[in-house]
Short mmCIF file of N, CA and C and ligand atoms in Angstrom, two decimals:
data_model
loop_
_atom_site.label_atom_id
_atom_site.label_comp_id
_atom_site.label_asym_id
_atom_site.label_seq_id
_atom_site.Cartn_x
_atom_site.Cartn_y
_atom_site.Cartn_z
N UNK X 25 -0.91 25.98 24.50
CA UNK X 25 -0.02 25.89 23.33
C UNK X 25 -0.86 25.74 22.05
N UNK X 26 -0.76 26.91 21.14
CA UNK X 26 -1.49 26.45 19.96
C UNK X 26 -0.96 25.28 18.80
N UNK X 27 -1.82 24.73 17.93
CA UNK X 27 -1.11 23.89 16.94
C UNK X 27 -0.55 24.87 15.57
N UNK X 28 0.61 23.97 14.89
CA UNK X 28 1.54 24.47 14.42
C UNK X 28 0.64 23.26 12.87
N UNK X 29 -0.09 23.96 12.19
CA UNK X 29 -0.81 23.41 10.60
C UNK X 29 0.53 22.89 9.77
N UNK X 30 0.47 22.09 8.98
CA UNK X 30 1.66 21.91 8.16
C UNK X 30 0.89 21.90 6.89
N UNK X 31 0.62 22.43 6.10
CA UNK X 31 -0.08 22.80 5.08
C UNK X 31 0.76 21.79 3.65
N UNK X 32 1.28 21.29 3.92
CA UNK X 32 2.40 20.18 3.09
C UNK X 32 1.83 18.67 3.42
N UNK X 33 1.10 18.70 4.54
CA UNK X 33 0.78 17.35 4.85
C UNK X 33 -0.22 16.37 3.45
N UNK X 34 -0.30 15.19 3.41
CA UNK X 34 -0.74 14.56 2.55
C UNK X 34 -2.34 14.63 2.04
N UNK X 35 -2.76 15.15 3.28
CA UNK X 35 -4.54 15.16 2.98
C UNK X 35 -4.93 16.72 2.69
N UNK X 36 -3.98 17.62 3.06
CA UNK X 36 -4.09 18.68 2.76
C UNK X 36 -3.94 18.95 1.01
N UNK X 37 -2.78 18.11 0.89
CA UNK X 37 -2.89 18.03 -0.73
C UNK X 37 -3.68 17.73 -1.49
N UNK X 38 -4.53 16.38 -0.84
CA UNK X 38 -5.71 15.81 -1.44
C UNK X 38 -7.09 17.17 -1.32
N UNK X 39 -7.08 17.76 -0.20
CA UNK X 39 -8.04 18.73 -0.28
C UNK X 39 -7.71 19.97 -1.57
N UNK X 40 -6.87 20.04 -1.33
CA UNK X 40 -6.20 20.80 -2.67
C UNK X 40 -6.12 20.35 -3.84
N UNK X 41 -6.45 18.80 -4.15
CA UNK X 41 -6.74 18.46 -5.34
C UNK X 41 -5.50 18.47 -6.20
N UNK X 42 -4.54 18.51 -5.32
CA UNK X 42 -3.20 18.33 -6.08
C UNK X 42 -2.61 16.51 -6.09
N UNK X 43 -3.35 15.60 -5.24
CA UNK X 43 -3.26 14.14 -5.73
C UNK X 43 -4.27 13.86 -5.59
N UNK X 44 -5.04 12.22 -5.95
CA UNK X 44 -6.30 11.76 -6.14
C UNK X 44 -6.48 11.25 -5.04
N UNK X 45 -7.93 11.05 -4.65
CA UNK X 45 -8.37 10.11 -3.70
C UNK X 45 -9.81 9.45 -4.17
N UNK X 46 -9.99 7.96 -3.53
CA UNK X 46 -11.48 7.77 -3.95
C UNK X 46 -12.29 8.46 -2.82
N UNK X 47 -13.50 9.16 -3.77
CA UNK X 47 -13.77 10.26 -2.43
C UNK X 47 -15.53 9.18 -2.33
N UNK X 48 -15.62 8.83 -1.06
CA UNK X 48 -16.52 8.62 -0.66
C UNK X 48 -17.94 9.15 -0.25
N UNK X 49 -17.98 10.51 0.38
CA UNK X 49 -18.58 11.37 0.60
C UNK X 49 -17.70 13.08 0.47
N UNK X 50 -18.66 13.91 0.32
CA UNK X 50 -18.00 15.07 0.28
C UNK X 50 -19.60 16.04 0.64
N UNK X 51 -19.27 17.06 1.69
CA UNK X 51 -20.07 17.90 2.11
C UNK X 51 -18.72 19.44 1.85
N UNK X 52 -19.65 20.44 2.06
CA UNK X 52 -18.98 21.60 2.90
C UNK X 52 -17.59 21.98 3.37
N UNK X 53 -17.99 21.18 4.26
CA UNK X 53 -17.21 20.87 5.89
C UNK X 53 -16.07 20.07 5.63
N UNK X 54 -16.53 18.50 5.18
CA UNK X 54 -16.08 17.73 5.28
C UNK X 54 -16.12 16.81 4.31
N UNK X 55 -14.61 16.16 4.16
CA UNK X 55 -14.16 14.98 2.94
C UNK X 55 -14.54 13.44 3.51
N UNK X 56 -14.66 12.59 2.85
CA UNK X 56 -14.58 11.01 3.27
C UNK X 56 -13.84 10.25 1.87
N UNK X 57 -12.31 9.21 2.01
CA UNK X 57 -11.65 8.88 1.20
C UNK X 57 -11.95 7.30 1.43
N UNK X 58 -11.23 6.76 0.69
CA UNK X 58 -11.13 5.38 1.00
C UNK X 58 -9.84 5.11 1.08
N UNK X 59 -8.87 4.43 2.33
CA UNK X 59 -7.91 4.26 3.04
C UNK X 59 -7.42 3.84 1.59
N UNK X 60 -5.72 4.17 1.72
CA UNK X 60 -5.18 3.70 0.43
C UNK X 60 -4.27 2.42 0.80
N UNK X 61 -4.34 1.97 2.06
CA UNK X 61 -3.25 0.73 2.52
C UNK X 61 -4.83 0.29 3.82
N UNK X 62 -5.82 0.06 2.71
CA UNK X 62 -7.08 -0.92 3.90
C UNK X 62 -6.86 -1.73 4.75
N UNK X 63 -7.18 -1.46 6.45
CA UNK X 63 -6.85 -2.74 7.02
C UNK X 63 -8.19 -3.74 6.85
N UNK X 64 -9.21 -3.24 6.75
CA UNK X 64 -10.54 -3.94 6.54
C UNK X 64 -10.93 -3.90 5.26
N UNK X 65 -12.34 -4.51 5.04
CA UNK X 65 -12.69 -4.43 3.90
C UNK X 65 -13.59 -3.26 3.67
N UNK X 66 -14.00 -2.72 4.89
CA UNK X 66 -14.58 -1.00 4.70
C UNK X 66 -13.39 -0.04 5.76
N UNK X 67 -12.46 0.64 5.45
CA UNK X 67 -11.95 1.64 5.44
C UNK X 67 -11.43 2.86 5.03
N UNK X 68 -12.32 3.69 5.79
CA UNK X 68 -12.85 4.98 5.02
C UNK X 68 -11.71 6.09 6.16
N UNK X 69 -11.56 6.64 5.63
CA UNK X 69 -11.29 8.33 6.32
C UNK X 69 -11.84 9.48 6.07
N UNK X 70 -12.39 9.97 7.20
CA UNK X 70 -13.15 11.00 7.26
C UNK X 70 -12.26 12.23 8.00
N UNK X 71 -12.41 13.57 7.33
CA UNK X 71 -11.58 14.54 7.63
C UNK X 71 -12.16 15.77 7.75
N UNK X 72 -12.20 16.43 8.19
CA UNK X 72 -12.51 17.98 7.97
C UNK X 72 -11.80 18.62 6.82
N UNK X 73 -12.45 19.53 5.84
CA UNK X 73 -11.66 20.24 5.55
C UNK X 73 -10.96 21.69 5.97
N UNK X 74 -11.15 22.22 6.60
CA UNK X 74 -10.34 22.83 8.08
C UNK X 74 -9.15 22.45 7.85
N UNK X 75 -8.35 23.54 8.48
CA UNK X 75 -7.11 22.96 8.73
C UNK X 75 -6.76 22.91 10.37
N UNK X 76 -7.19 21.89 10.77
CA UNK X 76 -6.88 21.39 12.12
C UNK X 76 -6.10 19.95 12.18
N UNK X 77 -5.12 19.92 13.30
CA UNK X 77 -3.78 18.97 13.53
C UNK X 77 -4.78 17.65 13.76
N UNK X 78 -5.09 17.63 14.68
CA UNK X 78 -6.08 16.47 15.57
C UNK X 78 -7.01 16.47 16.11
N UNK X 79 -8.07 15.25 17.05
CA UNK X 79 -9.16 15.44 17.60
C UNK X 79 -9.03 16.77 18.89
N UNK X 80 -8.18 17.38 19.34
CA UNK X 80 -8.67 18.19 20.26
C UNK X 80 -8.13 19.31 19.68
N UNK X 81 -7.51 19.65 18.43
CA UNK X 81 -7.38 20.99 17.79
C UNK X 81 -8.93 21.07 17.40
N UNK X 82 -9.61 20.02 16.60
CA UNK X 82 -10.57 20.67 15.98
C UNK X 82 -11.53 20.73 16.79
N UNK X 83 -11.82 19.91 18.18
CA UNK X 83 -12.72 19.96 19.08
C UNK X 83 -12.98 21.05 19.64
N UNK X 84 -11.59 22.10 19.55
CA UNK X 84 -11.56 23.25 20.45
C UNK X 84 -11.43 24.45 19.33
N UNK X 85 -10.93 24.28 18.37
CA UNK X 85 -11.70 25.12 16.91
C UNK X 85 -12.50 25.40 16.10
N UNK X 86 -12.81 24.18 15.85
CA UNK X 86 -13.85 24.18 14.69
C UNK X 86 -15.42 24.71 15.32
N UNK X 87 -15.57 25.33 14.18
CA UNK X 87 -17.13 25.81 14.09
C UNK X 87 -18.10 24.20 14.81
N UNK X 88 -19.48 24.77 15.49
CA UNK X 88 -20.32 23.73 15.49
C UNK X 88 -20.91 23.16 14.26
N UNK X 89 -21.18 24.10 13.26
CA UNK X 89 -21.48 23.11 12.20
C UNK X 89 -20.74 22.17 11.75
N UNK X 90 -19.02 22.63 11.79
CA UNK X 90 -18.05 21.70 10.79
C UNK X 90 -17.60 20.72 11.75
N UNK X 91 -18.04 20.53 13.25
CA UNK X 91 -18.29 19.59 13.99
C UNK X 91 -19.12 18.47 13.92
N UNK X 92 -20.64 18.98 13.63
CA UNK X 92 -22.03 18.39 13.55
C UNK X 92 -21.66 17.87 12.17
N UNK X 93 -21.41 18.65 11.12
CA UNK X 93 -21.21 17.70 9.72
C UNK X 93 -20.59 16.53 9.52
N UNK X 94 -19.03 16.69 10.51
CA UNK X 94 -17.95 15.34 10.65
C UNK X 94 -18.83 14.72 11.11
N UNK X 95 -19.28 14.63 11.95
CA UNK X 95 -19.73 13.33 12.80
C UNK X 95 -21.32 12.83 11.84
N UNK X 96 -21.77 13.82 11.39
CA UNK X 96 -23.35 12.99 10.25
C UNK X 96 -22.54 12.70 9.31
N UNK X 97 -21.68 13.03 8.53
CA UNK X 97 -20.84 12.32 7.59
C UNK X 97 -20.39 10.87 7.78
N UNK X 98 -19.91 10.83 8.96
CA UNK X 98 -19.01 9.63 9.28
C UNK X 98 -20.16 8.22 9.50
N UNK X 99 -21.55 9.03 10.29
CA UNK X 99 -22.23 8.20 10.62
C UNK X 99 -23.31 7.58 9.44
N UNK X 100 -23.29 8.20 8.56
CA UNK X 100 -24.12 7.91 6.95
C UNK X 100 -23.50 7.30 6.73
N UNK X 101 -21.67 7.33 6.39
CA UNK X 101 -20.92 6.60 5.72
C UNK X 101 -21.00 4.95 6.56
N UNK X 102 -20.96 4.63 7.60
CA UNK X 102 -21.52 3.41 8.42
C UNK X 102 -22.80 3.02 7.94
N UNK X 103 -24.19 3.55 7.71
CA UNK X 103 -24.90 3.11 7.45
C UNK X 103 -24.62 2.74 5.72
N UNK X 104 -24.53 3.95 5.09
CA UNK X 104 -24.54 3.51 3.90
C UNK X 104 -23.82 1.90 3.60
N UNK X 105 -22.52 2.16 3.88
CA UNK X 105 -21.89 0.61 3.89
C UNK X 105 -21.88 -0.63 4.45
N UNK X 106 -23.44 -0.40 5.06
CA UNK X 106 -23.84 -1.74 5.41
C UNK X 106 -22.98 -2.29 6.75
N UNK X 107 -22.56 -1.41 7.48
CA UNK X 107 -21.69 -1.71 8.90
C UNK X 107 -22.19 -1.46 10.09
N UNK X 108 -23.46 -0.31 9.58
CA UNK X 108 -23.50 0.13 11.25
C UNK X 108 -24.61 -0.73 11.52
N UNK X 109 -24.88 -1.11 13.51
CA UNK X 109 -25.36 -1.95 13.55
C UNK X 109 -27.09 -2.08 13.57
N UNK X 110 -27.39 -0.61 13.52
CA UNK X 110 -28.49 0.12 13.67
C UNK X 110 -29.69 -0.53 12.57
N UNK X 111 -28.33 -0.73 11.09
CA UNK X 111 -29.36 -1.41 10.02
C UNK X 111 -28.76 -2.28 9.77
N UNK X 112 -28.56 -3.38 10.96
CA UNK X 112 -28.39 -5.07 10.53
C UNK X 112 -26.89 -4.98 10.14
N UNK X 113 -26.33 -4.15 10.49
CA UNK X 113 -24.86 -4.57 9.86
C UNK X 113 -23.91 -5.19 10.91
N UNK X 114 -22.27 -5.55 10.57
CA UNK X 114 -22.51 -6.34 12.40
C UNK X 114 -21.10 -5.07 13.01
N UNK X 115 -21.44 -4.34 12.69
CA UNK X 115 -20.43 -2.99 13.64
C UNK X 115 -19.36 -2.21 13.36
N UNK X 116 -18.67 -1.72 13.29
CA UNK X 116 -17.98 -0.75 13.29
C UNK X 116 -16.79 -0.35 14.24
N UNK X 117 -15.65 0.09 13.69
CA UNK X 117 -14.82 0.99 14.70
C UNK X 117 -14.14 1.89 14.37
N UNK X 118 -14.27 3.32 15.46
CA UNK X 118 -13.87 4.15 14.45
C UNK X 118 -12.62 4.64 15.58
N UNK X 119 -11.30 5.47 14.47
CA UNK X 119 -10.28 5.33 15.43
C UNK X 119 -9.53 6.75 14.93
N UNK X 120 -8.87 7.74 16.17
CA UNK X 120 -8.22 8.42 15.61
C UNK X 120 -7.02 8.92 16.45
N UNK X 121 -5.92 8.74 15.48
CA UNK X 121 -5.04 8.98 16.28
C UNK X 121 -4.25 10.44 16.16
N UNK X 122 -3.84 10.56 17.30
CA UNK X 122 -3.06 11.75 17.78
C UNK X 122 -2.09 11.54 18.38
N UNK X 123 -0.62 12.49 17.56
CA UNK X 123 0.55 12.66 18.21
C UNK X 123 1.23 11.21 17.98
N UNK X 124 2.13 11.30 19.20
CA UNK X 124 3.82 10.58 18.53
C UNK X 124 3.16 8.51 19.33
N UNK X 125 3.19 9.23 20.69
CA UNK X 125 1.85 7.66 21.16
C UNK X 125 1.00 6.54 20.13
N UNK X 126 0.64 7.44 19.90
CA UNK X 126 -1.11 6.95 18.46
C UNK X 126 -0.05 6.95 17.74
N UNK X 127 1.14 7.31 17.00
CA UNK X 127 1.52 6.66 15.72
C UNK X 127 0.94 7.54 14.66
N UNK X 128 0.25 8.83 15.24
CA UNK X 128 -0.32 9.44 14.14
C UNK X 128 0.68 10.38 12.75
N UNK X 129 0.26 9.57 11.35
CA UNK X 129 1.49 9.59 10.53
C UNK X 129 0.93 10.83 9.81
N UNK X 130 -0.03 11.19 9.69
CA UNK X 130 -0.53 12.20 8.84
C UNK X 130 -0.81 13.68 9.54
N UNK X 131 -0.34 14.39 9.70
CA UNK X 131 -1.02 15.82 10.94
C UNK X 131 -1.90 16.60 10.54
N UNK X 132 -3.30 15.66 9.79
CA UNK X 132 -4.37 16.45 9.49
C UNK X 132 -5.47 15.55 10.14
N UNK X 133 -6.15 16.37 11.13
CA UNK X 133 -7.13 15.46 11.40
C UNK X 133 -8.24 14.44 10.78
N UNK X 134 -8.00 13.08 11.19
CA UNK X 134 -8.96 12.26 10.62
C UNK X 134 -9.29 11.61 11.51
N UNK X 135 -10.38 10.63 10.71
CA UNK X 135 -10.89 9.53 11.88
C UNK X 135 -11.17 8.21 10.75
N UNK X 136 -10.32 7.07 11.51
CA UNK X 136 -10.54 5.77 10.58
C UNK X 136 -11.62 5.38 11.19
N UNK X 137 -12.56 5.01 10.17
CA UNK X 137 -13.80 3.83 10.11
C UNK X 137 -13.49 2.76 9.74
N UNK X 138 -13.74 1.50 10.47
CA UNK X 138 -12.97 0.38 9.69
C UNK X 138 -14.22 -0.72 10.43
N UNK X 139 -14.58 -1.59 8.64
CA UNK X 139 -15.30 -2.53 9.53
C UNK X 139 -15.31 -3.81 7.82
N UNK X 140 -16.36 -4.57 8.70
CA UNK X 140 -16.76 -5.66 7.36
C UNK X 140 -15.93 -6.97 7.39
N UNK X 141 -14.79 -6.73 8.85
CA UNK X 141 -14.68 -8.01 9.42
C UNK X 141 -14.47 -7.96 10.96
N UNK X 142 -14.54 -9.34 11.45
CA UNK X 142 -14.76 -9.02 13.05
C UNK X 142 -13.07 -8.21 13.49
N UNK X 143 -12.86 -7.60 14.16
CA UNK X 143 -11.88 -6.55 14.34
C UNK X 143 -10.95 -6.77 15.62
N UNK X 144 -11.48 -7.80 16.15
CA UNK X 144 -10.76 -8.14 17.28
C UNK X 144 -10.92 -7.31 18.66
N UNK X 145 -10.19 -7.27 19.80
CA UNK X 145 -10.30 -6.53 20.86
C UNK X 145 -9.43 -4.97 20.51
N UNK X 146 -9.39 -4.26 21.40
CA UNK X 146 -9.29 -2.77 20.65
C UNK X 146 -8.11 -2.78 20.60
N UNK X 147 -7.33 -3.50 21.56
CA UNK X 147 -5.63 -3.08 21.51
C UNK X 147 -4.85 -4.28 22.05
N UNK X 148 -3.75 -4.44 21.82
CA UNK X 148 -3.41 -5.27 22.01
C UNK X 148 -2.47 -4.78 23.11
N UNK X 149 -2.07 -5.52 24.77
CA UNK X 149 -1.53 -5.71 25.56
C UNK X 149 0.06 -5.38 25.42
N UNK X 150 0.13 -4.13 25.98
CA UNK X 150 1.71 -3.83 25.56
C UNK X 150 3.10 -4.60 26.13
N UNK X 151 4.26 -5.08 25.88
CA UNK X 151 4.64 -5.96 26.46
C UNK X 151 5.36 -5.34 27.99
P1 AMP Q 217 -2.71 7.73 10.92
O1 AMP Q 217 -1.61 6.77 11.29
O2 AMP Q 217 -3.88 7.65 11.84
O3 AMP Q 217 -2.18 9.14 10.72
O4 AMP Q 217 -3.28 7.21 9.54
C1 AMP Q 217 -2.94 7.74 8.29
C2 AMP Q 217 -3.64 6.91 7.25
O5 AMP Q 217 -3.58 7.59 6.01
C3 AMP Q 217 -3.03 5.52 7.04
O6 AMP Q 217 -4.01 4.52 7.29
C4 AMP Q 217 -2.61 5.55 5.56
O7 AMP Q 217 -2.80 4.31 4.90
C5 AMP Q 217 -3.52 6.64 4.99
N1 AMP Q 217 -3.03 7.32 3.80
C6 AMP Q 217 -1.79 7.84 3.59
N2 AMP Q 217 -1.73 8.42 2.38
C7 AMP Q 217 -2.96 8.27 1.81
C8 AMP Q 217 -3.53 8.65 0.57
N3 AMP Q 217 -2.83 9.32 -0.36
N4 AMP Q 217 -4.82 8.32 0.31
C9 AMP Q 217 -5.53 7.65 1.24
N5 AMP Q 217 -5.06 7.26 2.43
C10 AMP Q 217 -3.79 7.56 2.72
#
């Protein structure tokens, strides 16, 4: 089943430069914003600019470069902000959701980075 793009979606607009974002990084490939409702004190979103739905549209679309770029993007943006643990920072988590499960509200692929406080266990125990 292929994915169905909604070219109306919210980050698509932002790639279009038709609303603002604080842009964190910007390559090519790929955007990095700063979450506009932060659950941490570093939360970033990192996106392709592609138009792909989620992690296994773009896994199974996207070019290897605009693959290789998301992921050195995402991982600079950790170091740069003093999170990743590589340079003394105390860690990171990065999260992306897909579909109706995940709660995913936006249908443009991203991936939350979220760190700069301890973050707890990954999920909480469904009742
Ligand atoms: P998800 O539930 O994984 O689809 O997450 C969507 C994220 O997009 C949420 O954390 C929102 O706070 C964030 N968001 C929605 N609109 C904007 C916007 N205009 N700029 C930055 N972040 C946004």
């Amino acid at each position: 089943m292929a994915y169905d793009y909604d070219d109306q979606n919210i980050f698509a607009k932002i790639l279009r430069g038709e609303i603002p974002n604080q842009t964190v990084e910007e390559t090519a490939h790929t955007l990095a914003f700063n979450d506009i409702y932060p659950q941490a004190p570093v939360h970033v979103l990192v996106i392709p600019k592609g138009a792909y739905v989620c992690f296994d549209h773009f896994a199974a679309e996207a070019s290897d470069a605009e693959i290789a770029d998301f992921h050195r993007v995402a991982a600079k943006i950790c170091a740069d902000l003093g999170v990743a643990p590589d340079g003394g920072g105390a860690g990171y988590r990065t999260i992306s959701n897909a579909g109706e499960d995940a709660v995913q509200e936006v249908p443009h692929y991203h991936m939350h980075i979220l760190g700069g406080r301890p973050l707890g266990r990954m999920l909480q125990k469904a009742d």
